[in-house]
CSV table of C-alpha atoms in Angstrom, one decimal:
chain,number,residue,atom,x,y,z
M,1148,MET,CA,50.9,-25.9,-8.4
M,1149,SER,CA,52.8,-29.0,-9.1
M,1150,ASN,CA,53.8,-30.0,-5.5
M,1151,LYS,CA,50.0,-29.9,-4.8
M,1152,MET,CA,47.1,-32.6,-6.0
M,1153,MET,CA,45.5,-31.3,-9.2
M,1154,ASN,CA,41.6,-31.4,-8.9
M,1155,CYS,CA,39.1,-30.6,-11.6
M,1156,LYS,CA,38.7,-26.9,-10.4
M,1157,ASN,CA,41.9,-26.1,-10.3
M,1158,CYS,CA,42.4,-27.6,-13.4
M,1159,GLN,CA,39.6,-25.9,-15.3
M,1160,ALA,CA,41.4,-22.7,-14.2
M,1161,ALA,CA,44.8,-23.9,-15.7
M,1162,LEU,CA,43.8,-25.0,-18.7
M,1163,PRO,CA,44.3,-21.8,-20.9
M,1164,ASN,CA,48.0,-21.9,-20.0
M,1165,LEU,CA,47.8,-25.4,-20.5
M,1166,LEU,CA,46.3,-24.7,-24.2
M,1167,PHE,CA,48.9,-21.6,-25.0
M,1168,ASP,CA,51.6,-23.4,-23.1
M,1169,PRO,CA,51.8,-26.6,-23.0
M,1170,ALA,CA,55.4,-27.3,-22.2
M,1171,ALA,CA,55.8,-24.7,-19.5
M,1172,PRO,CA,57.0,-26.9,-16.1
M,1173,GLY,CA,54.4,-24.9,-14.3
M,1174,ASN,CA,51.6,-26.7,-16.4
M,1175,ALA,CA,53.0,-30.3,-15.7
M,1176,ALA,CA,50.5,-31.2,-12.6
M,1177,ALA,CA,47.5,-30.0,-15.0
M,1178,ARG,CA,49.0,-32.0,-17.7
M,1179,ALA,CA,49.0,-35.2,-15.5
M,1180,HIS,CA,45.2,-34.5,-14.1
M,1181,VAL,CA,43.8,-34.1,-18.3
M,1182,ALA,CA,46.0,-37.4,-18.4
M,1183,THR,CA,43.9,-38.9,-16.1
M,1184,CYS,CA,40.3,-37.2,-16.3
M,1185,ALA,CA,38.3,-37.3,-19.1
M,1186,ASP,CA,36.3,-34.1,-18.1
M,1187,CYS,CA,39.5,-31.8,-18.3
M,1188,ALA,CA,40.2,-33.4,-21.6
M,1189,ARG,CA,37.2,-33.0,-23.2
M,1190,GLU,CA,37.0,-29.2,-21.7
M,1191,LEU,CA,40.7,-29.1,-22.9
M,1192,ALA,CA,40.0,-30.1,-26.7
M,1193,ALA,CA,36.8,-28.1,-26.5
M,1194,PHE,CA,39.6,-24.8,-25.7
M,1195,GLN,CA,41.4,-26.8,-28.7
M,1196,ALA,CA,38.9,-26.2,-31.2
M,1197,THR,CA,38.0,-23.1,-30.6
M,1198,ALA,CA,41.6,-21.7,-30.6
M,1199,SER,CA,42.2,-23.4,-34.6
M,1200,LEU,CA,38.8,-21.9,-35.4
M,1201,LEU,CA,39.7,-18.7,-34.5
M,1202,ASP,CA,43.1,-19.1,-36.4
M,1203,LEU,CA,41.2,-19.3,-39.6
M,1204,TRP,CA,39.2,-16.3,-39.3
M,1205,GLN,CA,40.5,-13.5,-41.5
M,1206,THR,CA,39.4,-10.2,-41.1
M,1207,PRO,CA,37.2,-8.6,-43.7
M,1208,GLU,CA,39.4,-6.3,-46.2
M,1209,ILE,CA,39.3,-2.4,-45.3
M,1210,SER,CA,37.3,-0.2,-47.9
M,1211,PRO,CA,39.7,1.4,-50.2
M,1212,TYR,CA,38.0,4.5,-49.3
M,1213,PHE,CA,37.8,4.1,-45.6
M,1214,ASP,CA,39.7,7.3,-44.6
M,1215,GLN,CA,38.2,9.6,-46.9
M,1216,LYS,CA,34.8,8.8,-46.1
M,1217,LEU,CA,35.8,8.8,-42.5
M,1218,ALA,CA,37.3,12.0,-42.8
M,1219,VAL,CA,34.1,13.6,-44.7
M,1220,ARG,CA,31.8,12.3,-41.5
M,1221,LEU,CA,34.2,14.1,-38.8
M,1222,ARG,CA,33.9,17.4,-41.1
M,1223,GLU,CA,29.9,16.9,-41.1
M,1224,GLU,CA,30.0,16.4,-37.4
M,1225,GLN,CA,32.0,19.3,-36.9
M,1226,ALA,CA,30.3,21.8,-38.9
M,1227,ALA,CA,26.6,20.6,-37.7
M,1228,PRO,CA,25.3,22.9,-35.1
M,1229,ALA,CA,25.9,22.5,-31.3
M,1230,PRO,CA,22.3,20.1,-30.4
M,1231,GLY,CA,20.1,21.7,-27.8
M,1232,TRP,CA,19.8,20.8,-24.0
M,1233,PHE,CA,16.7,18.7,-25.0
M,1234,GLU,CA,18.6,16.7,-27.3
M,1235,ARG,CA,21.3,16.4,-25.1
M,1236,ILE,CA,19.1,15.2,-22.4
M,1237,LYS,CA,17.5,12.9,-25.2
M,1238,THR,CA,20.7,11.6,-26.4
M,1239,ARG,CA,22.1,10.8,-22.5
M,1240,LEU,CA,18.8,9.2,-21.6
M,1241,LEU,CA,19.2,6.8,-25.1
M,1242,LEU,CA,23.1,6.3,-24.8
M,1243,ASN,CA,23.7,5.7,-21.2
M,1244,THR,CA,23.5,2.9,-18.5
M,1245,GLY,CA,21.9,5.2,-15.7
M,1246,ARG,CA,24.5,5.1,-13.3
M,1247,GLN,CA,24.5,8.5,-12.8
M,1248,PHE,CA,21.1,8.7,-11.6
M,1249,ARG,CA,20.9,6.6,-9.2
M,1250,PRO,CA,21.6,8.8,-6.0
M,1251,ALA,CA,19.1,11.0,-7.4
M,1252,LEU,CA,16.4,8.7,-7.7
M,1253,ALA,CA,17.4,7.6,-4.0
M,1254,GLY,CA,16.9,11.0,-2.7
M,1255,VAL,CA,13.6,11.2,-4.5
M,1256,MET,CA,12.3,7.9,-2.9
M,1257,ALA,CA,13.8,9.3,0.4
M,1258,LEU,CA,11.5,12.5,0.0
M,1259,LEU,CA,8.6,10.4,-0.8
M,1260,LEU,CA,9.2,8.5,2.2
M,1261,ILE,CA,9.2,11.2,4.5
M,1262,ALA,CA,6.3,12.8,2.4
M,1263,GLY,CA,4.2,10.0,2.7
M,1264,GLY,CA,5.1,9.6,6.1
M,1265,GLY,CA,4.8,13.5,7.6
M,1266,THR,CA,1.2,12.8,5.9
M,1267,PHE,CA,0.5,10.2,7.4
M,1268,GLY,CA,1.4,12.0,11.1
M,1269,ILE,CA,-0.5,14.7,10.7
M,1270,THR,CA,-3.7,13.1,9.5
M,1271,THR,CA,-3.3,10.2,12.6
M,1272,PHE,CA,-2.5,14.1,14.9
M,1273,GLN,CA,-5.6,15.6,13.7
M,1274,GLN,CA,-7.7,13.1,14.2
M,1275,ARG,CA,-6.6,12.5,17.7
M,1276,THR,CA,-7.3,16.2,18.4
M,1277,GLN,CA,-10.7,16.3,17.4
M,1278,PRO,CA,-13.4,16.4,20.5
M,1279,VAL,CA,-15.3,13.0,20.9
M,1280,GLN,CA,-19.0,13.6,20.0
M,1281,ALA,CA,-21.2,12.2,22.9
M,1282,SER,CA,-24.5,10.2,22.0
M,1283,ALA,CA,-28.0,11.2,22.9
M,1284,THR,CA,-28.0,9.2,25.2
M,1285,VAL,CA,-24.9,10.8,27.1
M,1286,ASN,CA,-26.3,14.6,26.2
M,1287,ASP,CA,-29.5,13.6,27.8
M,1288,LEU,CA,-28.1,12.2,31.2
M,1289,GLN,CA,-25.7,15.4,31.4
M,1290,ILE,CA,-28.7,17.8,30.9
M,1291,LEU,CA,-30.6,15.9,34.0
M,1292,ASP,CA,-27.6,15.9,36.0
M,1293,LYS,CA,-27.3,19.9,35.1
M,1294,ASN,CA,-31.0,19.9,36.1
M,1295,GLU,CA,-30.5,17.7,39.5
M,1296,GLN,CA,-27.3,20.8,40.2
M,1297,ALA,CA,-29.4,23.4,39.5
M,1298,LEU,CA,-32.6,22.2,42.0
M,1299,GLN,CA,-30.2,21.7,44.6
M,1300,GLN,CA,-28.7,25.3,44.0
M,1301,MET,CA,-32.1,26.4,43.9
M,1302,ASP,CA,-33.0,25.1,47.5
M,1303,GLN,CA,-30.3,25.8,48.9
M,1304,LEU,CA,-31.5,29.4,47.9
M,1305,LEU,CA,-34.6,29.0,49.0
M,1306,GLN,CA,-33.9,27.7,52.5
M,1307,ASP,CA,-31.4,30.6,53.1
M,1308,ALA,CA,-33.6,32.9,51.9
M,1309,ALA,CA,-36.5,31.4,54.7
M,1310,ASN,CA,-33.5,31.7,57.3
M,1311,THR,CA,-32.6,35.4,56.3
M,1312,ASP,CA,-36.8,36.2,56.8
M,1313,THR,CA,-37.0,34.4,60.0
M,1314,ASP,CA,-34.1,36.3,61.3
M,1315,THR,CA,-35.4,39.8,60.9
M,1316,GLN,CA,-38.9,38.9,62.8
M,1317,GLY,CA,-36.8,38.4,65.1
M,1318,ASN,CA,-36.9,35.0,65.8
M,1319,SER,CA,-33.6,32.8,66.6
M,1320,LEU,CA,-32.1,30.8,63.8
M,1321,PRO,CA,-32.4,27.3,64.0
M,1322,GLN,CA,-29.2,24.9,64.3
M,1323,SER,CA,-27.8,22.9,61.8
């Protein structure tokens, strides 16, 4: 880093190295930057204050009976009956991060989407296949049309019957 120009971002990354080994040759550019930049100097001072507080901290004394108490608790846990499946599931749900359930949750969501889409498709298909009910006016017009066709057919039959009657009496058939 000494051959490059040191900026605040690079200096922030080099501050832990500067804190623990300030005389190292690789920290020369960081030392020069801290000497000229007030923000980086304050950051280094905060790191030094935190490190000095950590140096003053002392670990609490371990209880003289810690090993014996631990051994008793281990024996109690080993002697306890194995938990049932419900208790194991409850413990797993309470103490895990839920990462192993993500694939199962994604599968359930996919099934719900498929079932919902299938239900929607079936209902729209059923709506299309139902016949359209005609109004009363359309029904009346269809009946009149059928009556008109029936009357035309009756007239045609009557004319045919009249023509056959004239044939049996010996008259000539009219040319149409």
